[in-house]
Short mmCIF file of C-alpha atoms in Angstrom, two decimals:
data_model
loop_
_atom_site.label_atom_id
_atom_site.label_comp_id
_atom_site.label_asym_id
_atom_site.label_seq_id
_atom_site.Cartn_x
_atom_site.Cartn_y
_atom_site.Cartn_z
CA MET A 975 -49.81 9.96 -11.04
CA ASN A 976 -46.47 8.65 -9.79
CA LYS A 977 -45.21 6.27 -12.48
CA PHE A 978 -42.38 4.78 -10.45
CA CYS A 979 -42.35 1.77 -8.19
CA SER A 980 -40.36 1.89 -4.96
CA ILE A 981 -36.59 2.38 -4.95
CA PHE A 982 -36.24 -1.09 -3.40
CA SER A 983 -38.18 -2.60 -6.30
CA GLN A 984 -35.97 -0.77 -8.81
CA LEU A 985 -32.87 -2.12 -7.07
CA LEU A 986 -34.24 -5.64 -7.40
CA GLN A 987 -34.50 -5.09 -11.16
CA LEU A 988 -30.72 -5.55 -11.21
CA PHE A 989 -31.61 -9.24 -10.82
CA PRO A 990 -33.90 -10.25 -13.74
CA ARG A 991 -36.39 -12.85 -12.54
CA TYR A 992 -35.77 -15.25 -15.44
CA GLU A 993 -32.02 -15.26 -14.69
CA PHE A 994 -32.76 -15.69 -10.99
CA GLN A 995 -34.98 -18.71 -11.70
CA LYS A 996 -32.27 -20.24 -13.88
CA LEU A 997 -29.89 -20.09 -10.91
CA VAL A 998 -32.57 -21.56 -8.63
CA LYS A 999 -32.90 -24.57 -10.95
CA GLN A 1000 -29.13 -24.81 -11.36
CA THR A 1001 -28.51 -24.94 -7.60
CA HIS A 1002 -31.69 -26.98 -6.78
CA ALA A 1003 -32.46 -24.36 -4.14
CA GLU A 1004 -36.25 -24.87 -4.27
CA ARG A 1005 -36.19 -28.65 -4.05
CA HIS A 1006 -39.05 -29.79 -1.77
CA ALA A 1007 -40.02 -26.12 -1.24
CA ARG A 1008 -43.68 -25.30 -0.61
CA GLY A 1009 -45.17 -21.84 -0.88
CA PHE A 1010 -42.25 -19.63 0.15
CA THR A 1011 -40.06 -19.04 -2.91
CA CYS A 1012 -36.33 -18.40 -3.15
CA TRP A 1013 -37.18 -14.99 -4.58
CA GLY A 1014 -39.13 -14.15 -1.43
CA GLN A 1015 -36.21 -15.35 0.69
CA PHE A 1016 -33.73 -13.24 -1.29
CA VAL A 1017 -35.91 -10.11 -1.03
CA ALA A 1018 -36.24 -10.62 2.73
CA MET A 1019 -32.48 -11.10 3.26
CA LEU A 1020 -31.61 -8.13 1.03
CA PHE A 1021 -34.07 -6.06 3.07
CA CYS A 1022 -32.21 -7.29 6.16
CA GLN A 1023 -29.00 -5.76 4.77
CA LEU A 1024 -30.30 -2.53 3.24
CA GLY A 1025 -32.94 -1.92 5.92
CA ARG A 1026 -30.51 -2.77 8.75
CA ALA A 1027 -32.89 -5.27 10.35
CA HIS A 1028 -31.34 -6.87 13.42
CA SER A 1029 -33.46 -10.01 13.77
CA LEU A 1030 -35.92 -12.27 11.99
CA ARG A 1031 -38.70 -10.40 13.77
CA GLU A 1032 -37.50 -7.06 12.40
CA ILE A 1033 -37.22 -8.49 8.89
CA THR A 1034 -40.69 -10.02 8.83
CA GLU A 1035 -42.47 -7.22 10.66
CA GLY A 1036 -40.61 -4.58 8.67
CA LEU A 1037 -41.83 -6.16 5.44
CA LYS A 1038 -45.29 -6.73 6.89
CA SER A 1039 -45.61 -3.04 7.77
CA CYS A 1040 -45.06 -2.33 4.06
CA GLU A 1041 -47.52 -5.04 2.98
CA GLY A 1042 -49.33 -2.73 0.57
CA LYS A 1043 -46.03 -1.94 -1.15
CA LEU A 1044 -44.86 -5.54 -1.56
CA LYS A 1045 -47.09 -6.48 -4.48
CA HIS A 1046 -44.67 -5.00 -7.02
CA LEU A 1047 -41.89 -7.05 -5.39
CA GLY A 1048 -43.77 -10.26 -6.13
CA ILE A 1049 -43.80 -11.49 -2.52
CA LEU A 1050 -45.79 -11.57 0.69
CA ALA A 1051 -44.20 -10.88 4.07
CA PRO A 1052 -42.95 -14.27 5.34
CA HIS A 1053 -43.43 -15.68 8.82
CA ARG A 1054 -40.37 -15.84 11.06
CA SER A 1055 -40.36 -19.63 11.19
CA THR A 1056 -40.68 -19.85 7.40
CA LEU A 1057 -37.72 -17.54 6.78
CA ALA A 1058 -35.64 -19.26 9.48
CA TYR A 1059 -36.30 -22.70 7.94
CA ALA A 1060 -35.40 -21.46 4.45
CA ASN A 1061 -32.14 -19.93 5.68
CA GLU A 1062 -31.19 -23.15 7.42
CA HIS A 1063 -32.00 -25.57 4.60
CA ARG A 1064 -31.87 -23.84 1.21
CA SER A 1065 -28.63 -23.85 -0.72
CA TRP A 1066 -26.29 -20.95 0.03
CA GLN A 1067 -24.68 -21.60 -3.36
CA LEU A 1068 -27.63 -19.76 -4.94
CA TYR A 1069 -26.42 -16.52 -3.34
CA GLN A 1070 -22.85 -17.14 -4.43
CA GLU A 1071 -24.03 -17.58 -8.03
CA LEU A 1072 -26.22 -14.49 -7.72
CA PHE A 1073 -23.19 -12.49 -6.58
CA LEU A 1074 -21.22 -13.68 -9.62
CA LEU A 1075 -24.12 -12.83 -11.93
CA LEU A 1076 -24.31 -9.26 -10.61
CA LEU A 1077 -20.52 -8.89 -10.77
CA GLN A 1078 -20.49 -10.02 -14.40
CA ARG A 1079 -23.19 -7.50 -15.34
CA ILE A 1080 -21.39 -4.65 -13.58
CA GLN A 1081 -18.00 -5.51 -15.08
CA SER A 1082 -19.52 -5.67 -18.58
CA GLN A 1083 -20.42 -1.98 -18.22
CA GLY A 1084 -16.76 -1.08 -17.72
CA ILE A 1085 -17.44 1.51 -15.03
CA GLY A 1086 -14.43 0.75 -12.82
CA GLN A 1087 -11.72 3.39 -13.12
CA LYS A 1088 -8.07 2.34 -13.31
CA LYS A 1089 -5.77 4.14 -10.91
CA PHE A 1090 -2.53 2.99 -12.54
CA ARG A 1091 -1.40 3.38 -16.13
CA PHE A 1092 -0.24 -0.21 -16.62
CA LYS A 1093 -2.68 -2.55 -18.36
CA ASN A 1094 -2.33 -5.50 -15.99
CA LYS A 1095 -5.29 -6.53 -13.86
CA LEU A 1096 -4.55 -5.59 -10.23
CA VAL A 1097 -6.20 -7.54 -7.39
CA SER A 1098 -5.74 -7.70 -3.61
CA LEU A 1099 -6.06 -10.88 -1.58
CA ASP A 1100 -6.77 -10.78 2.15
CA SER A 1101 -9.05 -12.15 4.85
CA THR A 1102 -11.01 -10.98 7.87
CA ILE A 1103 -12.31 -12.85 10.91
CA ILE A 1104 -15.91 -12.63 12.13
CA ASP A 1105 -16.22 -13.48 15.82
CA LEU A 1106 -19.03 -15.82 16.86
CA SER A 1107 -20.34 -17.06 20.18
CA LEU A 1108 -19.50 -20.73 20.72
CA SER A 1109 -22.64 -21.19 22.79
CA LEU A 1110 -24.77 -20.31 19.73
CA PHE A 1111 -22.45 -21.37 16.90
CA ASN A 1112 -20.96 -24.55 18.34
CA TRP A 1113 -19.73 -25.62 14.89
CA ALA A 1114 -17.44 -22.58 14.46
CA HIS A 1115 -14.51 -23.61 16.68
CA PHE A 1116 -11.53 -21.26 16.55
CA ARG A 1117 -9.81 -21.10 19.90
CA ARG A 1118 -10.52 -22.79 23.20
CA THR A 1119 -13.24 -20.36 24.27
CA LYS A 1120 -13.84 -18.52 21.03
CA GLY A 1121 -15.77 -19.19 17.85
CA ALA A 1122 -15.21 -17.48 14.52
CA ILE A 1123 -15.39 -17.77 10.75
CA LYS A 1124 -13.15 -16.23 8.14
CA ILE A 1125 -13.96 -14.39 4.91
CA HIS A 1126 -11.22 -14.60 2.28
CA LEU A 1127 -11.71 -11.90 -0.35
CA LEU A 1128 -10.32 -11.02 -3.75
CA LEU A 1129 -10.70 -7.29 -4.49
CA ASP A 1130 -10.53 -5.92 -8.04
CA HIS A 1131 -8.82 -2.51 -7.98
CA ASP A 1132 -10.80 -1.38 -11.05
CA GLY A 1133 -13.59 0.27 -9.07
CA TYR A 1134 -12.55 -1.59 -5.90
CA LEU A 1135 -15.21 -4.23 -6.47
CA PRO A 1136 -15.22 -7.58 -4.65
CA ASN A 1137 -14.25 -10.20 -7.21
CA PHE A 1138 -14.87 -13.38 -5.23
CA ALA A 1139 -15.01 -14.64 -1.66
CA TRP A 1140 -14.43 -17.85 0.26
CA ILE A 1141 -16.13 -18.45 3.62
CA THR A 1142 -14.24 -20.92 5.80
CA GLU A 1143 -13.55 -21.86 9.38
CA ALA A 1144 -11.31 -19.31 11.07
CA LYS A 1145 -8.61 -21.98 11.47
CA VAL A 1146 -8.06 -22.17 7.71
CA ALA A 1147 -4.77 -20.46 6.86
CA ASP A 1148 -4.82 -17.68 4.29
CA ILE A 1149 -2.18 -19.39 2.19
CA GLN A 1150 -4.41 -22.47 1.76
CA ILE A 1151 -6.92 -20.38 -0.17
CA ALA A 1152 -4.23 -18.60 -2.20
CA ARG A 1153 -2.88 -21.94 -3.42
CA GLN A 1154 -6.29 -22.85 -4.85
CA ILE A 1155 -6.69 -19.73 -7.01
CA LEU A 1156 -5.73 -19.78 -10.69
CA PHE A 1157 -5.01 -16.26 -11.94
CA PRO A 1158 -4.82 -15.35 -15.65
CA PRO A 1159 -1.28 -14.58 -16.89
CA GLY A 1160 -0.39 -10.92 -16.41
CA THR A 1161 -2.43 -10.48 -13.22
CA ILE A 1162 -0.73 -8.56 -10.40
CA VAL A 1163 -1.65 -9.95 -6.96
CA VAL A 1164 -0.90 -7.77 -3.94
CA ASP A 1165 -1.04 -9.35 -0.49
CA ASP A 1166 0.57 -9.15 2.94
CA ARG A 1167 3.16 -11.37 4.62
CA ALA A 1168 0.55 -13.98 5.60
CA TYR A 1169 0.76 -15.17 1.98
CA ASN A 1170 4.56 -15.58 1.89
CA ASP A 1171 5.03 -19.02 0.38
CA TYR A 1172 8.11 -19.63 -1.75
CA ARG A 1173 6.56 -22.53 -3.65
CA LEU A 1174 3.59 -20.31 -4.52
CA PHE A 1175 5.98 -17.53 -5.59
CA GLY A 1176 7.71 -20.01 -7.88
CA ARG A 1177 4.43 -21.26 -9.34
CA TRP A 1178 3.13 -17.75 -10.00
CA THR A 1179 6.41 -16.72 -11.64
CA SER A 1180 6.34 -19.74 -13.95
CA GLN A 1181 2.72 -18.91 -14.86
CA LYS A 1182 3.59 -15.23 -15.54
CA VAL A 1183 1.43 -14.12 -12.62
CA TYR A 1184 2.98 -11.19 -10.78
CA PHE A 1185 2.89 -10.51 -7.04
CA VAL A 1186 3.74 -7.62 -4.74
CA THR A 1187 4.16 -8.40 -1.05
CA ARG A 1188 6.36 -7.70 1.96
CA LEU A 1189 9.38 -9.85 2.66
CA LYS A 1190 9.51 -11.82 5.89
CA GLU A 1191 12.15 -10.68 8.35
CA ASN A 1192 13.79 -14.12 8.59
CA ALA A 1193 14.17 -14.59 4.83
CA GLN A 1194 17.64 -15.76 3.74
CA TYR A 1195 18.80 -14.28 0.44
CA GLU A 1196 21.74 -12.81 -1.42
CA VAL A 1197 21.87 -9.73 -3.64
CA VAL A 1198 22.75 -10.59 -7.25
CA GLY A 1199 22.05 -7.23 -8.85
CA GLU A 1200 21.54 -3.55 -8.05
CA GLY A 1201 19.24 -1.08 -9.79
CA ASP A 1202 19.38 2.70 -9.71
CA PRO A 1203 16.70 3.98 -7.30
CA PRO A 1204 14.87 7.15 -8.39
CA GLN A 1205 15.90 10.37 -6.71
CA ASN A 1206 13.72 12.12 -4.10
CA ARG A 1207 11.13 9.29 -3.99
CA ASN A 1208 11.97 7.62 -0.65
CA ILE A 1209 13.28 4.59 -2.55
CA LEU A 1210 16.44 3.46 -0.76
CA LYS A 1211 17.37 0.37 -2.80
CA ASP A 1212 16.14 -1.56 -5.83
CA GLN A 1213 17.85 -4.96 -5.76
CA LEU A 1214 17.73 -8.31 -7.52
CA ILE A 1215 17.91 -11.20 -5.03
CA GLU A 1216 17.92 -14.98 -4.88
CA PHE A 1217 17.07 -17.17 -1.91
CA THR A 1218 20.11 -18.88 -0.37
CA ASP A 1219 18.37 -21.47 1.76
CA PRO A 1220 18.41 -24.74 -0.29
CA VAL A 1221 14.76 -25.55 0.45
CA SER A 1222 13.60 -22.03 -0.44
CA ARG A 1223 15.73 -21.99 -3.60
CA GLU A 1224 14.21 -25.31 -4.69
CA LYS A 1225 10.70 -23.95 -4.19
CA CYS A 1226 11.43 -20.63 -5.94
CA PRO A 1227 14.50 -20.84 -8.20
CA TYR A 1228 13.77 -17.51 -9.89
CA PRO A 1229 15.47 -14.18 -9.11
CA LEU A 1230 13.13 -11.71 -7.42
CA ARG A 1231 13.16 -7.99 -6.90
CA LEU A 1232 13.54 -6.40 -3.45
CA ILE A 1233 12.68 -2.73 -3.05
CA GLN A 1234 13.43 -0.84 0.16
CA VAL A 1235 11.14 2.13 0.81
CA TYR A 1236 11.42 4.67 3.62
CA ASP A 1237 8.18 5.92 5.18
CA PRO A 1238 8.86 9.34 6.75
CA ASP A 1239 5.47 9.39 8.53
CA LYS A 1240 6.23 6.23 10.52
CA ASN A 1241 10.02 6.48 10.32
CA GLU A 1242 10.18 2.88 9.06
CA VAL A 1243 11.77 1.07 6.15
CA TYR A 1244 9.58 -1.41 4.23
CA PHE A 1245 10.93 -4.30 2.16
CA PHE A 1246 8.70 -5.02 -0.85
CA LEU A 1247 9.18 -8.26 -2.78
CA THR A 1248 7.98 -8.71 -6.36
CA ASN A 1249 8.65 -10.77 -9.47
CA HIS A 1250 7.71 -7.90 -11.81
CA MET A 1251 10.89 -6.55 -13.39
CA GLY A 1252 9.32 -3.93 -15.66
CA LEU A 1253 7.48 -1.53 -13.34
CA GLY A 1254 9.24 1.34 -11.60
CA ALA A 1255 10.15 1.07 -7.93
CA THR A 1256 7.78 3.91 -7.03
CA THR A 1257 4.95 2.12 -8.84
CA ILE A 1258 5.63 -1.09 -6.90
CA ALA A 1259 5.49 0.90 -3.64
CA ALA A 1260 2.25 2.60 -4.76
CA ILE A 1261 0.71 -0.79 -5.62
CA TYR A 1262 1.35 -2.10 -2.12
CA LYS A 1263 0.01 1.11 -0.60
CA ASP A 1264 -3.18 0.64 -2.62
CA ARG A 1265 -3.62 -2.73 -0.88
CA TRP A 1266 -5.09 -0.71 1.97
CA GLN A 1267 -8.31 -0.55 -0.07
CA ILE A 1268 -9.15 -4.13 0.85
CA GLU A 1269 -8.82 -3.23 4.54
CA ILE A 1270 -11.21 -0.33 3.93
CA PHE A 1271 -13.60 -2.72 2.18
CA PHE A 1272 -13.68 -5.03 5.21
CA LYS A 1273 -14.21 -2.02 7.49
CA TYR A 1274 -17.18 -0.81 5.43
CA LEU A 1275 -18.62 -4.32 5.15
CA LYS A 1276 -18.70 -4.67 8.94
CA GLN A 1277 -19.75 -1.09 9.62
CA TYR A 1278 -22.57 -0.55 7.12
CA LEU A 1279 -24.00 -4.03 6.55
CA LYS A 1280 -25.20 -6.78 8.86
CA ILE A 1281 -22.15 -9.00 9.03
CA LYS A 1282 -21.13 -9.09 12.71
CA THR A 1283 -24.37 -10.55 14.10
CA PHE A 1284 -26.56 -13.15 12.43
CA VAL A 1285 -30.28 -13.92 12.22
CA GLY A 1286 -29.60 -17.68 12.01
CA THR A 1287 -27.13 -19.95 13.78
CA SER A 1288 -26.59 -22.77 11.26
CA PRO A 1289 -23.58 -22.73 8.89
CA ASN A 1290 -25.96 -22.45 5.93
CA ALA A 1291 -27.81 -19.45 7.38
CA VAL A 1292 -24.54 -17.68 8.19
CA LYS A 1293 -23.22 -18.18 4.65
CA ILE A 1294 -26.48 -16.92 3.14
CA GLN A 1295 -26.29 -13.75 5.23
CA ILE A 1296 -22.63 -13.14 4.33
CA TRP A 1297 -23.22 -13.64 0.61
CA THR A 1298 -26.25 -11.33 0.81
CA ALA A 1299 -24.04 -8.70 2.45
CA LEU A 1300 -21.49 -9.07 -0.35
CA ILE A 1301 -24.27 -8.73 -2.93
CA ALA A 1302 -25.51 -5.58 -1.17
CA MET A 1303 -21.98 -4.12 -1.05
CA LEU A 1304 -21.46 -4.86 -4.74
CA MET A 1305 -24.77 -3.17 -5.49
CA LEU A 1306 -23.88 -0.11 -3.39
CA ARG A 1307 -20.49 0.26 -5.09
CA HIS A 1308 -22.24 0.02 -8.46
CA LEU A 1309 -24.67 2.80 -7.52
CA GLN A 1310 -21.83 4.90 -6.13
CA LEU A 1311 -19.79 4.59 -9.33
CA MET A 1312 -22.73 5.24 -11.65
CA ALA A 1313 -24.27 8.23 -9.85
CA ARG A 1314 -23.35 11.78 -10.86
CA PHE A 1315 -23.69 12.91 -7.24
CA ALA A 1316 -20.50 12.47 -5.18
CA TRP A 1317 -21.84 9.96 -2.68
CA SER A 1318 -19.82 8.78 0.26
CA LEU A 1319 -20.66 5.19 1.09
CA SER A 1320 -21.91 6.13 4.56
CA ASN A 1321 -24.36 8.72 3.19
CA LEU A 1322 -25.55 6.39 0.44
CA VAL A 1323 -26.25 3.57 2.90
CA ALA A 1324 -28.04 5.86 5.38
CA LEU A 1325 -30.23 7.71 2.88
CA LEU A 1326 -31.01 4.59 0.88
CA ARG A 1327 -32.27 2.96 4.06
CA MET A 1328 -34.61 5.90 4.65
CA ASN A 1329 -35.96 5.81 1.08
CA LEU A 1330 -36.26 2.09 0.33
CA PHE A 1331 -40.03 2.26 -0.14
CA THR A 1332 -40.16 5.79 -1.57
CA HIS A 1333 -41.80 5.85 -5.00
CA ARG A 1334 -39.32 7.83 -7.07
CA ASP A 1335 -37.04 7.23 -10.03
CA LEU A 1336 -33.92 5.56 -8.65
CA TRP A 1337 -31.40 7.28 -10.91
CA ALA A 1338 -33.01 10.71 -10.54
CA TRP A 1339 -32.72 10.28 -6.78
CA LEU A 1340 -29.11 9.05 -7.00
CA ASN A 1341 -28.07 11.95 -9.22
CA GLN A 1342 -29.99 14.66 -7.34
CA PRO A 1343 -30.93 13.24 -3.92
CA PHE A 1344 -31.88 16.55 -2.32
CA ASP A 1345 -34.02 17.96 -5.15
CA THR A 1346 -37.77 18.02 -4.62
CA PRO A 1347 -39.34 15.40 -6.89
CA PRO A 1348 -42.17 16.45 -9.23
CA ALA A 1349 -45.51 16.56 -7.43
CA ASP A 1350 -47.94 13.81 -8.26
CA TYR A 1351 -50.81 14.91 -10.49
CA GLU A 1352 -54.07 15.01 -8.57
CA PRO A 1353 -57.34 15.47 -10.53
CA GLU A 1354 -59.54 18.35 -9.40
CA GLN A 1355 -62.47 17.31 -7.26
CA LEU A 1356 -65.93 18.33 -8.47
CA THR A 1357 -67.44 20.99 -6.20
CA LEU A 1358 -70.92 22.37 -5.81
CA ASN A 1359 -71.14 26.14 -6.25
CA LEU A 1360 -73.73 27.02 -3.61
CA GLY A 1361 -73.73 30.63 -4.73
CA LEU A 1362 -75.74 29.69 -7.80
CA ILE A 1363 -78.58 28.14 -5.81
#
């Protein structure tokens, strides 16, 4: 007999029910709830992401078509109105806490591989805009005829795992979120020019938090020191600078490092600004180049998960769906890092969708997805030997 429950059920085991219920009580997510549990809501929304369901109807009918296989999930297929009401009224903070719980469990396993030899924690900070229709999402004002929300993301470069996210109106400037974050001393933050804020640079430097970014073209500074650039590495200059504008100097009174790098592919010179004086110029350039991973993360999030269209129109429903997508992406990256098979994310998403309700050992499938699983044992049926009559 097949001893394994479905792959979907095994994925849900990453979220122990007792820990899930603790978060439900902590966030008061089931206050005044009747019948339909938060666990059932979470299973349905995770199915929306992994099963690529495009509407409430597809979620509920997709689960209903697997009714016989839902018992081991601990739920019944919900009605559309029930799921819609839960998404509109139940706390989205439950899904944020669930994301953090999964992240903590994954990080405790130490599976993320470091690309650089330095010991500092390296993170990227960036944002992406999700377009919305103002006629359906009249609360998400962005421009005169356009609605949108913004996802601000912190990406850990150890395994390229999402570390945290903030979901705001699209009008919220990136720098507003950056000012709210407290990084541990020694952290290296890499970001683009949208985060150029001299007061923030000064605060980070005083807190021994390092940054790598690109200098704005209109920055006013003077060179106070010159380093020796490495040979044959496209490093043109390695300089020590100070801001000359009185307001800028007051905000950031510390000397900073300016590295000029030539890109032969684009025939451009890039100006990288950092407060880290110990790393080599080529390492600083490589750190900024690795920032591209957060752009890839946003691309995959929009391409492989349901993040561009929504099954609910309220702010709460939208946040629940986004946090569920982030949970699904974190789960997929975990599976990708743990599996012995060299999965691309596109193949993993596609084949996982096809096998969600297949009864097979999850890790055996992840490690050898194209091997034929052992045949189920079937007892021999008693037969009547008519030749003896």
